[in-house]
Amino acid sequence: MHKGKGMKFVGDSRVSAERKSNIPKDYSEYPGRTEAFWPNFLLKEWLVGAVFLVGFLTLTLAHPAPLEGVADPTSSSYIPLPDWYFLFLYELLKYQFASGPFVLFGILVLPGIAFGALLLAPFLDNGPGRRPHQRPVAVTMMLLAVASVVWLTYESASVVNWEERAEANKPIHPDEMTVDTSHPGYEFYEANCMTCHGGNLEGTGAGPALLDTEKTAEEIATIAREGIGGMGPNMFQGSDEELEKLVDFIVSSKQDGE
Amino acid sequence: MLQKLYDWIDERVDITPIWRDIADHEVPEHVNPAHHFSAFVYCFGGLTFFVVVIQILSGMFLTMYYVHDIENAWRSVYYLQIDVAHGQIVRGMHHWGASVVIVMLFLHTLRVFFQGAYKKPRELNWMVGVLLFFTILGLGFTGYLLPWDNKAYFATQVGLEIAEQVPLIGPEIKTLLAGDPDIVGAQTLSRFFAIHVFFLPGALFALMAIHFILIRRQGISGPL
């Protein structure tokens, strides 16, 4: 770079009047097959990015983002669950040594040690060797931590019936939550089913929505008598005639008006 | 024509050194998957950045429809999902991007860790990276509430109850995040929206800038 006397500027600015060459640096003397980022490597990187984007968009199209019903703070039956990447912390708090009187161990001490060690890893593992076998302690600790996170996440997620959860919490617009309370079957619904299936058949944490059920009238009648899944038998205890009215009410409340 | 336009700007502003600083650097053989396929592990950092860009762009479009008040938040998301052309895709990208970015970040962290790439002189960049990890987890936590559906509401309530149990400052943390010592409601949604859209992205951009400047100054770590 030119310094000292004889510098020329554009007008009265600080921009040098001397134009610099615009040729990429020469990497041929670098060790190995070193390549220039611009433009050689960027072209390949762009292709990898495009392939990744196609895969990502395929995922997005195949699985629309979930949305549950509008938040109802008064609901007491909803079982909370964090997003999957917090499940391991959530599961940790279910262990006896990390809950109740020892909750600080679960929310501060253990995560604090784990994430603190992660943050300070270069100072805890400060030997000169970079290869994994030259630093057995650090590598073992990390493998244990990864195994614990995977295990806790699996333990937490495997007991959840995700499909049933999604089914029970389908989004129904608050404006569309209307049922025909004058229907002869409504009183039986109110007496037998409403606690779990909601005042508007919208479902609660305890029972799925019935608004858009795909079950036939016969199936609904059988389920009301004999139960299904987590629903026990004999939930409906009226006469067959009442059952018929109830089933008719549920079928007639279907959103698509079948 | 383009060359003339470039020269005209360059004469006045001297932009060549600026973009050459960004573009001119070498890609060593050991990180180039074109030469060694196993070098694909070096892609995870770049893919994390790529997904972050997706998150920023899709998030910007989401705010065109999203309303951060408890009466309309859920309705605006529902409207976006059901009625707006391609709204489902944009929201889907933001939703899945939030998960994919965590996965990519995790893989990138493991790559750097098991290669011991954080050793001298790269300690600072490792710590900036871990702070980026925390920032992105914070973005995930605050963004989860915004659709204001049941899973969002109750997960946030649990999260805030956990924060409340921290000794001494617990209730203060909860009030700071929720806007009220007891209620998870309108204030909470507004605060989480502000944190998700302004505070944390600000931290994210600053940390990413440091992360990338440090990589450029120190160069990528050598082969094992």
CSV table of C-alpha atoms in Angstrom, one decimal, chain B residues 87-184:
chain,number,residue,atom,x,y,z
B,87,GLY,CA,-49.1,-18.5,4.4
B,88,GLN,CA,-49.0,-22.1,5.4
B,89,ILE,CA,-45.7,-22.5,3.7
B,90,VAL,CA,-44.1,-19.4,5.2
B,91,ARG,CA,-45.3,-20.4,8.7
B,92,GLY,CA,-44.2,-24.0,8.0
B,93,MET,CA,-40.7,-22.8,7.1
B,94,HIS,CA,-40.5,-20.8,10.3
B,95,HIS,CA,-41.8,-23.7,12.4
B,96,TRP,CA,-39.6,-26.4,10.9
B,97,GLY,CA,-36.6,-24.0,10.6
B,98,ALA,CA,-36.7,-23.6,14.4
B,99,SER,CA,-36.2,-27.3,14.8
B,100,VAL,CA,-33.7,-27.7,11.9
B,101,VAL,CA,-31.5,-24.9,13.2
B,102,ILE,CA,-31.2,-26.6,16.6
B,103,VAL,CA,-30.3,-29.9,14.9
B,104,MET,CA,-27.7,-28.2,12.7
B,105,LEU,CA,-26.3,-26.2,15.6
B,106,PHE,CA,-26.0,-29.4,17.6
B,107,LEU,CA,-24.1,-31.2,14.8
B,108,HIS,CA,-21.9,-28.1,14.3
B,109,THR,CA,-21.1,-28.0,18.0
B,110,LEU,CA,-20.3,-31.7,18.1
B,111,ARG,CA,-18.0,-31.4,15.0
B,112,VAL,CA,-16.1,-28.5,16.6
B,113,PHE,CA,-15.9,-30.3,20.0
B,114,PHE,CA,-14.7,-33.7,18.8
B,115,GLN,CA,-12.1,-32.2,16.5
B,116,GLY,CA,-10.8,-30.1,19.4
B,117,ALA,CA,-11.1,-27.0,17.2
B,118,TYR,CA,-11.8,-24.8,20.2
B,119,LYS,CA,-8.2,-25.0,21.5
B,120,LYS,CA,-5.8,-22.1,21.5
B,121,PRO,CA,-6.1,-19.7,19.8
B,122,ARG,CA,-9.9,-20.2,19.2
B,123,GLU,CA,-11.2,-20.2,22.8
B,124,LEU,CA,-13.1,-16.9,22.3
B,125,ASN,CA,-14.9,-18.1,19.2
B,126,TRP,CA,-16.0,-21.2,21.0
B,127,MET,CA,-17.5,-19.1,23.8
B,128,VAL,CA,-19.2,-16.8,21.3
B,129,GLY,CA,-20.6,-19.9,19.7
B,130,VAL,CA,-22.0,-21.3,22.9
B,131,LEU,CA,-23.6,-17.9,23.6
B,132,LEU,CA,-25.2,-18.1,20.1
B,133,PHE,CA,-26.5,-21.5,21.1
B,134,PHE,CA,-28.2,-20.0,24.2
B,135,THR,CA,-29.6,-17.1,22.2
B,136,ILE,CA,-31.2,-19.5,19.7
B,137,LEU,CA,-32.6,-21.6,22.5
B,138,GLY,CA,-34.1,-18.3,23.9
B,139,LEU,CA,-35.6,-17.6,20.5
B,140,GLY,CA,-37.1,-21.1,20.5
B,141,PHE,CA,-38.6,-20.6,23.9
B,142,THR,CA,-40.1,-17.1,23.3
B,143,GLY,CA,-41.3,-18.0,19.8
B,144,TYR,CA,-43.2,-21.0,21.1
B,145,LEU,CA,-45.7,-18.8,22.9
B,146,LEU,CA,-46.5,-16.5,20.0
B,147,PRO,CA,-49.3,-18.6,18.3
B,148,TRP,CA,-51.1,-18.4,21.6
B,149,ASP,CA,-52.6,-21.9,21.4
B,150,ASN,CA,-52.9,-24.3,24.3
B,151,LYS,CA,-49.5,-26.0,23.9
B,152,ALA,CA,-47.9,-22.5,23.7
B,153,TYR,CA,-49.7,-21.2,26.7
B,154,PHE,CA,-49.1,-24.1,29.0
B,155,ALA,CA,-45.5,-24.7,28.0
B,156,THR,CA,-44.7,-21.1,28.8
B,157,GLN,CA,-46.5,-21.3,32.1
B,158,VAL,CA,-44.4,-24.2,33.1
B,159,GLY,CA,-41.2,-22.5,31.9
B,160,LEU,CA,-42.0,-19.4,33.9
B,161,GLU,CA,-42.8,-21.5,37.0
B,162,ILE,CA,-39.4,-23.1,36.7
B,163,ALA,CA,-37.7,-19.6,36.4
B,164,GLU,CA,-39.7,-18.6,39.5
B,165,GLN,CA,-38.0,-21.3,41.6
B,166,VAL,CA,-34.6,-19.8,41.1
B,167,PRO,CA,-33.4,-18.5,44.6
B,168,LEU,CA,-33.4,-14.8,45.3
B,169,ILE,CA,-34.1,-13.4,41.8
B,170,GLY,CA,-36.6,-16.0,40.7
B,171,PRO,CA,-39.8,-13.9,41.1
B,172,GLU,CA,-38.0,-11.0,39.5
B,173,ILE,CA,-37.0,-13.0,36.4
B,174,LYS,CA,-40.6,-14.2,36.1
B,175,THR,CA,-42.0,-10.7,36.4
B,176,LEU,CA,-39.4,-9.4,33.9
B,177,LEU,CA,-40.4,-12.1,31.3
B,178,ALA,CA,-44.2,-12.3,32.0
B,179,GLY,CA,-44.9,-8.7,32.9
B,180,ASP,CA,-46.7,-9.8,36.0
B,181,PRO,CA,-45.8,-11.9,39.1
B,182,ASP,CA,-48.8,-14.2,38.6
B,183,ILE,CA,-50.6,-13.8,35.3
B,184,VAL,CA,-49.5,-15.3,32.1
